Short mmCIF file of C-alpha atoms in Angstrom, two decimals:
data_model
loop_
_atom_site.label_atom_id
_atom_site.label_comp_id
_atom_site.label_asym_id
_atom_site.label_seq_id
_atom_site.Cartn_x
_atom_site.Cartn_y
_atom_site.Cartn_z
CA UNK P 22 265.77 95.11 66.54
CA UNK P 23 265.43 93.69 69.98
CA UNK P 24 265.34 96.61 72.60
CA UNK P 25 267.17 96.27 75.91
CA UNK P 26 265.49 96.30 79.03
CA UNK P 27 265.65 99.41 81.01
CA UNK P 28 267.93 97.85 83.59
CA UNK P 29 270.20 96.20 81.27
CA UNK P 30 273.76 97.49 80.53
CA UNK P 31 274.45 96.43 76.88
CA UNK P 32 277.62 94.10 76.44
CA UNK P 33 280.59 95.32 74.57
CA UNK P 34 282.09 91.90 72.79
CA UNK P 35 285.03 92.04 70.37
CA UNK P 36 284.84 89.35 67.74
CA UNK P 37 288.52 88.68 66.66
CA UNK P 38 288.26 85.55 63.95
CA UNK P 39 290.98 83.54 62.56
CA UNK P 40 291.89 85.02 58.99
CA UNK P 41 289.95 82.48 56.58
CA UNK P 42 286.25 83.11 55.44
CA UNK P 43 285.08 80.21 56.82
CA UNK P 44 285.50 81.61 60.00
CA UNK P 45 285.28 85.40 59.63
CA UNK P 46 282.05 84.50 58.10
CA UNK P 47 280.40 82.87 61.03
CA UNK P 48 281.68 84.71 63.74
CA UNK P 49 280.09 88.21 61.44
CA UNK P 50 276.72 85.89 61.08
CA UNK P 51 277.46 85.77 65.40
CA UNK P 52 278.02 89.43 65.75
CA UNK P 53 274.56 90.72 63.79
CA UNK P 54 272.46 88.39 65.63
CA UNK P 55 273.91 89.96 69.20
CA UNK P 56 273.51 93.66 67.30
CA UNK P 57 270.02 93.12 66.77
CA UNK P 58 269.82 92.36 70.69
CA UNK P 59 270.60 96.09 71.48
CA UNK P 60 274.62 95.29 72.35
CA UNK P 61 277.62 96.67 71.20
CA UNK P 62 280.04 94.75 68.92
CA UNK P 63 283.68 95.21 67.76
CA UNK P 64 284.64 93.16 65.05
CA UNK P 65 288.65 93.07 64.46
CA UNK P 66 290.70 91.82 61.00
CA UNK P 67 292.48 93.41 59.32
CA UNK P 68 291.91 96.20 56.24
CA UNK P 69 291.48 94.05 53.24
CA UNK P 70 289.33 91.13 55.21
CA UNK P 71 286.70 93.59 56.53
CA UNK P 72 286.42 94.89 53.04
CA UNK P 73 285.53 92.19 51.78
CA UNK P 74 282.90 91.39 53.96
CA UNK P 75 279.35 91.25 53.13
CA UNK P 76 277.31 94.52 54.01
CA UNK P 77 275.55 95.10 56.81
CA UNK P 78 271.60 95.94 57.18
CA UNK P 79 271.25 99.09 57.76
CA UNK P 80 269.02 99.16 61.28
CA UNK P 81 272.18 97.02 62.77
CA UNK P 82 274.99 98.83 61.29
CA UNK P 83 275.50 101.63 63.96
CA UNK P 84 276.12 98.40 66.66
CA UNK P 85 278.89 96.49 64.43
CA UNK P 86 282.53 98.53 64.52
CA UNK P 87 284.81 97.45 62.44
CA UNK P 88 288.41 98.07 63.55
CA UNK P 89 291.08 97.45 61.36
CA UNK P 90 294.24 96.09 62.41
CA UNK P 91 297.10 97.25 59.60
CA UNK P 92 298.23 93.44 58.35
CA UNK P 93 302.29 92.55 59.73
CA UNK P 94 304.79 91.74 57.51
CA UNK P 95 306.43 88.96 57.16
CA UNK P 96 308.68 87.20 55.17
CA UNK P 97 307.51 84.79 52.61
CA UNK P 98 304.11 86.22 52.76
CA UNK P 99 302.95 87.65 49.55
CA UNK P 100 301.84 91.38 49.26
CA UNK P 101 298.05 92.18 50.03
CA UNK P 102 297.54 88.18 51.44
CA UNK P 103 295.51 88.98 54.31
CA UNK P 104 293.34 85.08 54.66
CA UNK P 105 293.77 81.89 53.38
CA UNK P 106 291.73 82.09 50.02
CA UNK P 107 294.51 84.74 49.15
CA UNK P 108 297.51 82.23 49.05
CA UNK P 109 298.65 78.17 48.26
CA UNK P 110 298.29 75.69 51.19
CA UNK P 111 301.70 75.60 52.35
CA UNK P 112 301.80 79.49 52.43
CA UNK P 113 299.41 79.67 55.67
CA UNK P 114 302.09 78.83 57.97
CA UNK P 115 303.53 82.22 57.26
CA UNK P 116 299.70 83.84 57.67
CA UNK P 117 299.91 82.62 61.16
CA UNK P 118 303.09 83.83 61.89
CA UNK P 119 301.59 87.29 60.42
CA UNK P 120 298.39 86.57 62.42
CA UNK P 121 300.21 86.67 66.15
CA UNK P 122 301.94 89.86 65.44
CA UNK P 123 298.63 90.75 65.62
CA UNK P 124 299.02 90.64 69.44
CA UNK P 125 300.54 93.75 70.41
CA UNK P 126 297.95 96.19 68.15
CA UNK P 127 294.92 94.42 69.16
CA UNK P 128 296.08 94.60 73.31
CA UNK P 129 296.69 98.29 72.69
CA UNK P 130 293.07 98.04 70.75
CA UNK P 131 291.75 96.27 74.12
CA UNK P 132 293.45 98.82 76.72
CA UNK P 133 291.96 101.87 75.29
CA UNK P 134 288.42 100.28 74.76
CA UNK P 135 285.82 99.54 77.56
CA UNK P 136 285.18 95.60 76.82
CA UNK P 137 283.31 92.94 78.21
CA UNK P 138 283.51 90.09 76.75
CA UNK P 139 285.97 88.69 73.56
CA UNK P 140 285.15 85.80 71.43
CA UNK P 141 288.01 84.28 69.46
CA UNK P 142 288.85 81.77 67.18
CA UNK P 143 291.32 78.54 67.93
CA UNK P 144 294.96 80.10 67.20
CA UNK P 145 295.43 82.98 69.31
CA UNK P 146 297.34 80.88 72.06
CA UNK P 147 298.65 84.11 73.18
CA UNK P 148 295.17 85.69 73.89
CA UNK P 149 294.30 84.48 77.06
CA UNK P 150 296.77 85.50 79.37
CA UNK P 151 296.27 89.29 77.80
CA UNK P 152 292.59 89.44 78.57
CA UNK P 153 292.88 88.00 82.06
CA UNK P 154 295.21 90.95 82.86
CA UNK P 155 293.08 93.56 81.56
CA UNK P 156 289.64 91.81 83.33
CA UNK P 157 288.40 91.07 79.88
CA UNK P 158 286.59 87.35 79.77
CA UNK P 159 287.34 85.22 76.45
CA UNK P 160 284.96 82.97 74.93
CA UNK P 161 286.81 80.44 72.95
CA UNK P 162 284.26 80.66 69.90
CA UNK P 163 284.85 77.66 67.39
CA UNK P 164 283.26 77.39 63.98
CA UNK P 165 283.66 73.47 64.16
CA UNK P 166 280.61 71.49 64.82
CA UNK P 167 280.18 69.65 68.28
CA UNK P 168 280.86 66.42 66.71
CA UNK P 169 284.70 67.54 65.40
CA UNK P 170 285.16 69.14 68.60
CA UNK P 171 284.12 66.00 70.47
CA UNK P 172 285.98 63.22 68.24
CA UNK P 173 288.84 65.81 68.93
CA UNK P 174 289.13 64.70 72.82
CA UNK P 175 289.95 66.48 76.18
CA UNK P 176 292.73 69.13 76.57
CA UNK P 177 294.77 65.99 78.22
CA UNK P 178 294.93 64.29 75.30
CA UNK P 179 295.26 66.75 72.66
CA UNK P 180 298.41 67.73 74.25
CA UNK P 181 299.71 63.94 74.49
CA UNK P 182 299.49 63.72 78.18
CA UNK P 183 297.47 61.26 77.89
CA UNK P 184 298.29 58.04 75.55
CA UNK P 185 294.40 58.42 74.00
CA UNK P 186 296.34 58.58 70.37
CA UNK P 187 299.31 57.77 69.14
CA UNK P 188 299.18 56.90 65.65
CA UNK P 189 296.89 57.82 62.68
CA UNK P 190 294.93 55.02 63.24
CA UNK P 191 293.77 55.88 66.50
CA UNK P 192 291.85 58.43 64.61
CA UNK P 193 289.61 56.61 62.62
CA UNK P 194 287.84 54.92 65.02
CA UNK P 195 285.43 56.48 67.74
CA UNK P 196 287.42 56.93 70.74
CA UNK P 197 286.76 56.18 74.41
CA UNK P 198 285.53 58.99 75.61
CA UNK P 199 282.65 58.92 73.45
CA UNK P 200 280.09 56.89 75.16
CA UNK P 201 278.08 55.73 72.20
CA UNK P 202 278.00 53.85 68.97
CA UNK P 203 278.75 56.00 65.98
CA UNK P 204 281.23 55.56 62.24
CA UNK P 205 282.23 59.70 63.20
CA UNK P 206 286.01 59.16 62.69
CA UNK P 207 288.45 60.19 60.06
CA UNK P 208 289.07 57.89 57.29
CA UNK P 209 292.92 57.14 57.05
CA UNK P 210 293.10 59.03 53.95
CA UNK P 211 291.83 62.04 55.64
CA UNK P 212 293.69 62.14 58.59
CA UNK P 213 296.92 61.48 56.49
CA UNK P 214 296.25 64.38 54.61
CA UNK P 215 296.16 66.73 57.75
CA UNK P 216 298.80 65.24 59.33
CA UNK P 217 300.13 68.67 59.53
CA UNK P 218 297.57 70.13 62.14
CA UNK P 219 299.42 67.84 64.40
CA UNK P 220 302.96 69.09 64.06
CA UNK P 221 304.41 72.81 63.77
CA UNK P 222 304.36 72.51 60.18
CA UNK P 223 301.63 74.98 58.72
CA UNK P 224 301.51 76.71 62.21
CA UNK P 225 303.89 79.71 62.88
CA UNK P 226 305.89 77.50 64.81
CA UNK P 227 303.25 76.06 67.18
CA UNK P 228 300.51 73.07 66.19
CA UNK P 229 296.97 73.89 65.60
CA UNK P 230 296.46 71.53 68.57
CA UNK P 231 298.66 73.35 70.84
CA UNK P 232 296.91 76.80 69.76
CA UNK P 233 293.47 75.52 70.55
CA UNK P 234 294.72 73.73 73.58
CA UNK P 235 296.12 77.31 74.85
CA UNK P 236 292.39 78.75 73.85
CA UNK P 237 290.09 75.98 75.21
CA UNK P 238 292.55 76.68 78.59
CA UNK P 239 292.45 79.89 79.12
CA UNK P 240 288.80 81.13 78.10
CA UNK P 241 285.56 81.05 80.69
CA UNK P 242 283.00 79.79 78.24
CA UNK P 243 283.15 77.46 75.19
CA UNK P 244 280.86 78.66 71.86
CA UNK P 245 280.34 76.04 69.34
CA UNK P 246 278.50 77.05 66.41
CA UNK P 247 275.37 74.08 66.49
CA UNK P 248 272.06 73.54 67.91
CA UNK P 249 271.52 70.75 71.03
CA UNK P 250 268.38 69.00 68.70
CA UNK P 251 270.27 68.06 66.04
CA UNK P 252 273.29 66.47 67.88
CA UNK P 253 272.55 66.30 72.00
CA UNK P 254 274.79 63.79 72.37
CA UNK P 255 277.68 64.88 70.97
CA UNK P 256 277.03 68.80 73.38
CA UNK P 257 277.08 66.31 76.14
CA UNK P 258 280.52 64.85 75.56
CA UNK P 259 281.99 68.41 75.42
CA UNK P 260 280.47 68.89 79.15
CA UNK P 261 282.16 65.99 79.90
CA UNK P 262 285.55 66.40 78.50
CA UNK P 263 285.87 70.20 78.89
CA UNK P 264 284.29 70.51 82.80
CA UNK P 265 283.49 74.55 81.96
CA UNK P 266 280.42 75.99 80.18
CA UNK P 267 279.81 74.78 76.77
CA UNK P 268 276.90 77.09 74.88
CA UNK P 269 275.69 76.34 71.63
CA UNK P 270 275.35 79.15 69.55
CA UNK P 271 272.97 77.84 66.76
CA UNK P 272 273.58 76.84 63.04
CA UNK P 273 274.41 80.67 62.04
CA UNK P 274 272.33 80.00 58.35
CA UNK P 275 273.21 82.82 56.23
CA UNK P 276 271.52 86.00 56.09
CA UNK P 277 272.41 87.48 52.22
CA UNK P 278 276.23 86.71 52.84
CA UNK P 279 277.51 88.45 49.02
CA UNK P 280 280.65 89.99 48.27
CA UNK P 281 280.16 93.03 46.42
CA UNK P 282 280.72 93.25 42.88
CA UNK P 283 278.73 90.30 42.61
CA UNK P 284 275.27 91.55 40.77
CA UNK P 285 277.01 91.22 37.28
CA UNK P 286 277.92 87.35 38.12
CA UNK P 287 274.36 86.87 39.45
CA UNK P 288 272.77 87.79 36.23
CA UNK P 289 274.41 85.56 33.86
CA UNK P 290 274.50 82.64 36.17
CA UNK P 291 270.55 83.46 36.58
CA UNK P 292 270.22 83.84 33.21
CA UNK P 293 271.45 80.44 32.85
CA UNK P 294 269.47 78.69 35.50
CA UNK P 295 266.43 80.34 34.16
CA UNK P 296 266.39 78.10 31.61
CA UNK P 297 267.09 74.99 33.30
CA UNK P 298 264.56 72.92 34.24
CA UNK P 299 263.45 72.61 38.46
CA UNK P 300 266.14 70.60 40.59
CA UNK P 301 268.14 69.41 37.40
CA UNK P 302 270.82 71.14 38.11
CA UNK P 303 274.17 70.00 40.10
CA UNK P 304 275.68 72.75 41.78
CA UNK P 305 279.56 72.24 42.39
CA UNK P 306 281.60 73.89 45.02
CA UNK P 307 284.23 73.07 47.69
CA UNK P 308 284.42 76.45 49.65
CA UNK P 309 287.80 78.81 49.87
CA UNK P 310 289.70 76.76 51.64
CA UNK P 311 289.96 73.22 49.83
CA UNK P 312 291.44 72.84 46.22
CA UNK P 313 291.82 69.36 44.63
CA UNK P 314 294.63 67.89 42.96
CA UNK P 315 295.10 68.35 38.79
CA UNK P 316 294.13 64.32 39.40
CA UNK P 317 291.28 64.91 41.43
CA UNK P 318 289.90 67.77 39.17
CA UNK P 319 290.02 66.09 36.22
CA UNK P 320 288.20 62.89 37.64
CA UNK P 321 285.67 65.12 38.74
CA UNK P 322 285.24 66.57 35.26
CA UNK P 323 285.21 63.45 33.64
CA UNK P 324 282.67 62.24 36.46
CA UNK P 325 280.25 65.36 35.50
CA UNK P 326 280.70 64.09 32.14
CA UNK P 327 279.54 60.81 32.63
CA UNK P 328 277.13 61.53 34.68
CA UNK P 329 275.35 63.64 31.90
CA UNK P 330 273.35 65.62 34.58
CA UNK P 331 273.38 69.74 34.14
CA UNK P 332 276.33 70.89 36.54
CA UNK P 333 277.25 74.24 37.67
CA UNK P 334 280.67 74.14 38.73
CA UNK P 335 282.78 76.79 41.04
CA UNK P 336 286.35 75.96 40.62
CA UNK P 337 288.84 77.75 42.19
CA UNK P 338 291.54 77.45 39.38
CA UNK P 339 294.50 78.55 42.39
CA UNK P 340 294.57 80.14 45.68
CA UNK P 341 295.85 83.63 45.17
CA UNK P 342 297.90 85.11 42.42
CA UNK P 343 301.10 83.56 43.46
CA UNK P 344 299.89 79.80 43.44
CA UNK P 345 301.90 78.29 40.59
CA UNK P 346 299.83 75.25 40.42
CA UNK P 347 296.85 76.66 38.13
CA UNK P 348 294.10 73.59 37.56
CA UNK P 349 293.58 72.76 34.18
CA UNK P 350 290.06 71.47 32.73
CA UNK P 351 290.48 68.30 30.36
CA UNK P 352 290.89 68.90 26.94
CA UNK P 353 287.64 69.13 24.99
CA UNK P 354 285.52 69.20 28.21
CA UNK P 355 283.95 72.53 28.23
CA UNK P 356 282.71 71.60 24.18
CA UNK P 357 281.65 68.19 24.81
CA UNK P 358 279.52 70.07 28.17
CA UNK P 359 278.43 73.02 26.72
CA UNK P 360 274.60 73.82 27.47
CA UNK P 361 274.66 70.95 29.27
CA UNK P 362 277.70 72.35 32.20
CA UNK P 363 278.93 76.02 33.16
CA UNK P 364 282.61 76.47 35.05
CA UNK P 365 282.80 79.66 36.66
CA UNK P 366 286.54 80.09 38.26
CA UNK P 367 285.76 83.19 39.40
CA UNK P 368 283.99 84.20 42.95
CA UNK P 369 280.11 83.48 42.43
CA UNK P 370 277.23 83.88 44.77
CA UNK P 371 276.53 80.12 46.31
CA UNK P 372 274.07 81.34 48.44
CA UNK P 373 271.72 82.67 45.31
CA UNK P 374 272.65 79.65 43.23
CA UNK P 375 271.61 77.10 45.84
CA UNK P 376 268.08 79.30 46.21
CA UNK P 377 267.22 78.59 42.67
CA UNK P 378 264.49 76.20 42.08
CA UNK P 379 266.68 74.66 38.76
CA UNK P 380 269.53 73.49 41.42
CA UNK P 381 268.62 70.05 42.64
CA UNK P 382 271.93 69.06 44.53
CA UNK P 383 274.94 69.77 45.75
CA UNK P 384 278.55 68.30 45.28
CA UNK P 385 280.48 69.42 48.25
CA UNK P 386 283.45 69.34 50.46
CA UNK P 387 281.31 69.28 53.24
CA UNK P 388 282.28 72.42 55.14
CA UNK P 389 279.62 73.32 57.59
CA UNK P 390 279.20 76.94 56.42
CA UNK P 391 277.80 75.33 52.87
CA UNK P 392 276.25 72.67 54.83
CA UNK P 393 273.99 74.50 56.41
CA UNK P 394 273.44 76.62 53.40
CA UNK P 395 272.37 73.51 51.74
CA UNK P 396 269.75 72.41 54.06
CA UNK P 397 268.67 75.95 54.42
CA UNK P 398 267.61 75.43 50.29
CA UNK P 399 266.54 71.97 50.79
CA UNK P 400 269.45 70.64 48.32
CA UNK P 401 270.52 66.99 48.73
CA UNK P 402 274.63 66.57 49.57
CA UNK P 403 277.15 64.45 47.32
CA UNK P 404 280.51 64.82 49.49
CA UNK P 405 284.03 64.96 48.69
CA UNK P 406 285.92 65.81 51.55
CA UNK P 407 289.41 67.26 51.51
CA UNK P 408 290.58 69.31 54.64
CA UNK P 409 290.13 70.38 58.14
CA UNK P 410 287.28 68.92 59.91
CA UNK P 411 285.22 67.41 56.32
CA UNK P 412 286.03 64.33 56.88
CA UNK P 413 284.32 64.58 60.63
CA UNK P 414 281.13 66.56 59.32
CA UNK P 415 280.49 63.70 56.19
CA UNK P 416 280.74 61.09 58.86
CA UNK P 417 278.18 62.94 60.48
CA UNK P 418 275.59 63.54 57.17
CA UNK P 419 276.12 60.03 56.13
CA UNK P 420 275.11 58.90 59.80
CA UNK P 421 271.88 61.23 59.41
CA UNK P 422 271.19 60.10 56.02
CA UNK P 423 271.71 63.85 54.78
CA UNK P 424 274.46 63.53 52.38
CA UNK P 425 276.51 60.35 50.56
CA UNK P 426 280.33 59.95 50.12
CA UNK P 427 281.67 59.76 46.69
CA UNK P 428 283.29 56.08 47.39
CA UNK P 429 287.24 56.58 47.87
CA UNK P 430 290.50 54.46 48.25
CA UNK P 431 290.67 53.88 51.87
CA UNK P 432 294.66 54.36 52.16
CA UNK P 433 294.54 57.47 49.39
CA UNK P 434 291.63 58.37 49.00
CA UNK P 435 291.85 58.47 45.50
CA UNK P 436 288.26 57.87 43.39
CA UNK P 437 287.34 56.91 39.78
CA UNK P 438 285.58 59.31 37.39
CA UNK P 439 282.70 56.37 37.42
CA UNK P 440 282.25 56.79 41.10
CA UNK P 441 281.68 60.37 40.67
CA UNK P 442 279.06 59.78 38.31
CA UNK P 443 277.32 57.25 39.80
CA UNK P 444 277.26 58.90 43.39
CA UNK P 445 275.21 61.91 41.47
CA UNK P 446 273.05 60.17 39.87
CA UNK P 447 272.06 58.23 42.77
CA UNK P 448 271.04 61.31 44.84
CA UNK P 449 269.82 63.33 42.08
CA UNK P 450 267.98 60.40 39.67
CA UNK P 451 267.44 57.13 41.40
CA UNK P 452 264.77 55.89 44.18
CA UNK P 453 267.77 55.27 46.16
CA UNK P 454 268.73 58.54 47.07
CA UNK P 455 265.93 60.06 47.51
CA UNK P 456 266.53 59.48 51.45
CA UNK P 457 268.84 62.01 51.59
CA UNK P 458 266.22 64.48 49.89
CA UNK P 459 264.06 63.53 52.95
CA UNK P 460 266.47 63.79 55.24
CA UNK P 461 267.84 67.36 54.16
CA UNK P 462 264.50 68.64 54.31
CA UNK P 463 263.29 67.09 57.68
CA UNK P 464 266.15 68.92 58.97
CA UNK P 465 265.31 72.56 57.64
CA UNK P 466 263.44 73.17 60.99
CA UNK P 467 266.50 72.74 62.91
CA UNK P 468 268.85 74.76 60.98
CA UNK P 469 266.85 77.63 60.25
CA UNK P 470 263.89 77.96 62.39
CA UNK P 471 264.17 81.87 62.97
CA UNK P 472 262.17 81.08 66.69
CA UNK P 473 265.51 78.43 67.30
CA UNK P 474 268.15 80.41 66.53
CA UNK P 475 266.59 83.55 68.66
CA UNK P 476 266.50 81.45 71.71
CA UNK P 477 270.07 80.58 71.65
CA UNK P 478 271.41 83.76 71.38
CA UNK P 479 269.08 84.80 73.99
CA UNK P 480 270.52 82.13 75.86
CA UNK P 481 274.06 83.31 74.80
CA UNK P 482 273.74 86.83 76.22
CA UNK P 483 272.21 85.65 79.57
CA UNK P 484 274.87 83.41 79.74
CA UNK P 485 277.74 86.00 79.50
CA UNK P 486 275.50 88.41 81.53
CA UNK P 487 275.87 85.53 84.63
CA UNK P 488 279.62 85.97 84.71
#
């Protein structure tokens, strides 16, 4: 651990996340690397979230509180759903409507508590206004690249006060404020599909715009989780757009992230790999958030077929025990696979599988989190994008030569089993993909360079110390 200098106060800085893993894990990834500075952190969720965290190293523990906020009830939102992996899609509008009665525990949390500095996520419109009053500065911490955040726009047009966009096609094309050439820009199918982020619907009764709008408002200091190397340009349209501090806080690569109860998965899947031979393997995932259609699942399956490369394949069968649409496997497809492929629809360590030397790709949704876990073990991206900001971050690997894009239906995005296959065995097999091997491990450096990532959160704290 970093010591403090004699003359330094240590910070106290809450971390308060939004309530999906793909964001409680970053901002925890945030929080140790400021512990092992020497500075008090507070992380707030609520009971069943922080249990299910990862566990913390020991010489860092005694810095990271965990506080847990008891979860609200609310209609319509199932018992014991505390994030989004717990419950279907159009359930999470009733998780945010849980998540800002969070508002009145976590200001009593703030009164009683000596803090500096709070970092929060991109929904807590409500936030803002109750740190100001109790002389508490808010860093608007986002776990979207610099790119998404960019192609987003300014606060002006976001909120429509400006005619920037006005229809869905606006948002597949670069827009004007970005001041060089570049394909980042939703594909119609993808925007289509998260229309929603746009309108109430899904939101508690306000837009995911108008939430981050609120944040990006009201906080001091911008935090975007990315590193100024690997996309300068895209920092530099945030400094433009946003006219306040924006502060990269590095690529956050993970540092053992398991659930517990994991060690008996690990050894069979091991087991397994073991006998595969080096970087034949596809590994299969698309995170906690995304889950394909009964269509799209069983053109994957069929595509894995095809392809007849060994897969490993994580698929999330439904999002929490009341999801009444359970995916279904083809019929026959586990025999006709079998040594060859391996589905696992239970939770299973992505981090150790992508480590192993029999793993030679990666099929993914491209969510940064497994991003950067994939160039952190060197493993070449085949992308399938479904939610959120995907669609933003495979523009941005295809541009870099990092990862390739199943091919897709431009209105639907619907894709053929044959397109599946081919797309893997092009980045696993042929002399044409083996580019985006290159590319994934020219980039290593960036992502996880230990020297890097110490610098900006060095940076970071000097930053915050300055206000």
């Amino acid at each position: 651990m970093d010591a403090l200098r004699d003359e330094e106060k240590p910070l106290h800085i809450v971390m308060f996340p939004w309530l999906a893993f793909g964001h409680m894990i970053p901002y925890l990834e945030l929080a140790k690397l400021i512990a092992q500075k020497g500075h008090q952190v507070t992380y707030i969720s609520t009971p069943r979230n922080i249990e299910r965290l990862p566990k913390l190293p020991p010489n860092i523990a005694p810095l990271i509180n965990f506080v847990k906020l008891p979860m609200p009830k609310v209609d319509n939102l199932p018992q014991n759903a505390e994030a989004t992996t717990d419950i279907p899609y159009d359930v999470v509008q009733h998780l945010k409507t849980a998540f800002d009665k969070l508002e009145q525990p976590l200001t009593e949390y703030l009164e009683s508590s000596n803090v500096d500095w709070i970092f929060h996520d991109f929904l807590p419109f409500w936030l803002g206004p109750v740190a100001s009053k109790l002389g508490i500065k808010c860093a608007f911490f986002t776990i979207f690249t610099a790119p998404f955040m960019g192609f987003l726009g300014p606060v002006s047009v976001l909120l429509g006060n400006d005619p920037g966009r006005t229809k869905p096609e606006d948002f597949t094309v670069a827009p004007s404020w970005v001041p060089f050439q570049t394909t980042v820009a939703y594909r119609y199918f993808e925007i289509m599909k998260i229309a929603d982020i746009l309108s109430n619907e899904n939101s508690g009764g306000y837009s995911d715009i108008y939430r981050a709008c609120c944040c990006m408002q009201n906080c001091e200091t911008i935090l975007i989780r990315g590193c100024t190397k690997f996309e300068p340009e895209w920092f530099q349209v945030l400094q433009n757009i946003h006219h306040k501090p924006v502060v990269p806080v590095g690529q956050l690569p993970s540092t053992g992230v398991d659930h517990s109860n994991g060690d008996d998965t690990w050894s069979w899947i091991r087991e397994w790999l073991d006998k595969q031979p080096r970087s034949t393997v596809l590994y299969v995932a698309f995170g906690s958030e995304a889950k394909p259609s009964q269509e799209e699942v069983t053109k994957i399956a069929f595509g894995l077929e095809e392809s007849k490369i060994p897969f490993f394949w994580v698929l999330r069968v439904q999002r929490g025990p009341t999801d009444n649409v359970v995916l279904q496997l083809p019929e026959g497809f586990e025999e006709r696979t079998k040594g060859r492929g391996v589905v696992c629809t239970d939770w299973a360590p992505q981090v150790k599988i992508m480590g192993h030397m029999a793993v030679g790709g990666f099929l993914s949704h491209a969510g940064w989190t497994s991003v950067v876990e994939a160039v952190q073990n060197e493993k070449p991206l085949v992308l399938l994008t479904f939610l959120a900001d995907q669609g933003i971050n495979a523009r941005v690997l295809e541009e870099k030569k990092m990862g390739y894009s199943v091919p897709r239906d431009e209105r639907d995005g619907s894709f053929t089993s044959n397109s599946v296959a081919a797309s893997i065995r092009l980045v696993m097999l042929e002399e044409e993909g083996r580019i985006y091997k290159e590319k994934i491990k020219e980039m290593k450096d960036l992502f996880v360079n230990t020297k890097l990532q110490d610098n900006y959160i060095d940076n970071l704290l000097n930053h915050l110390r300055r206000f």
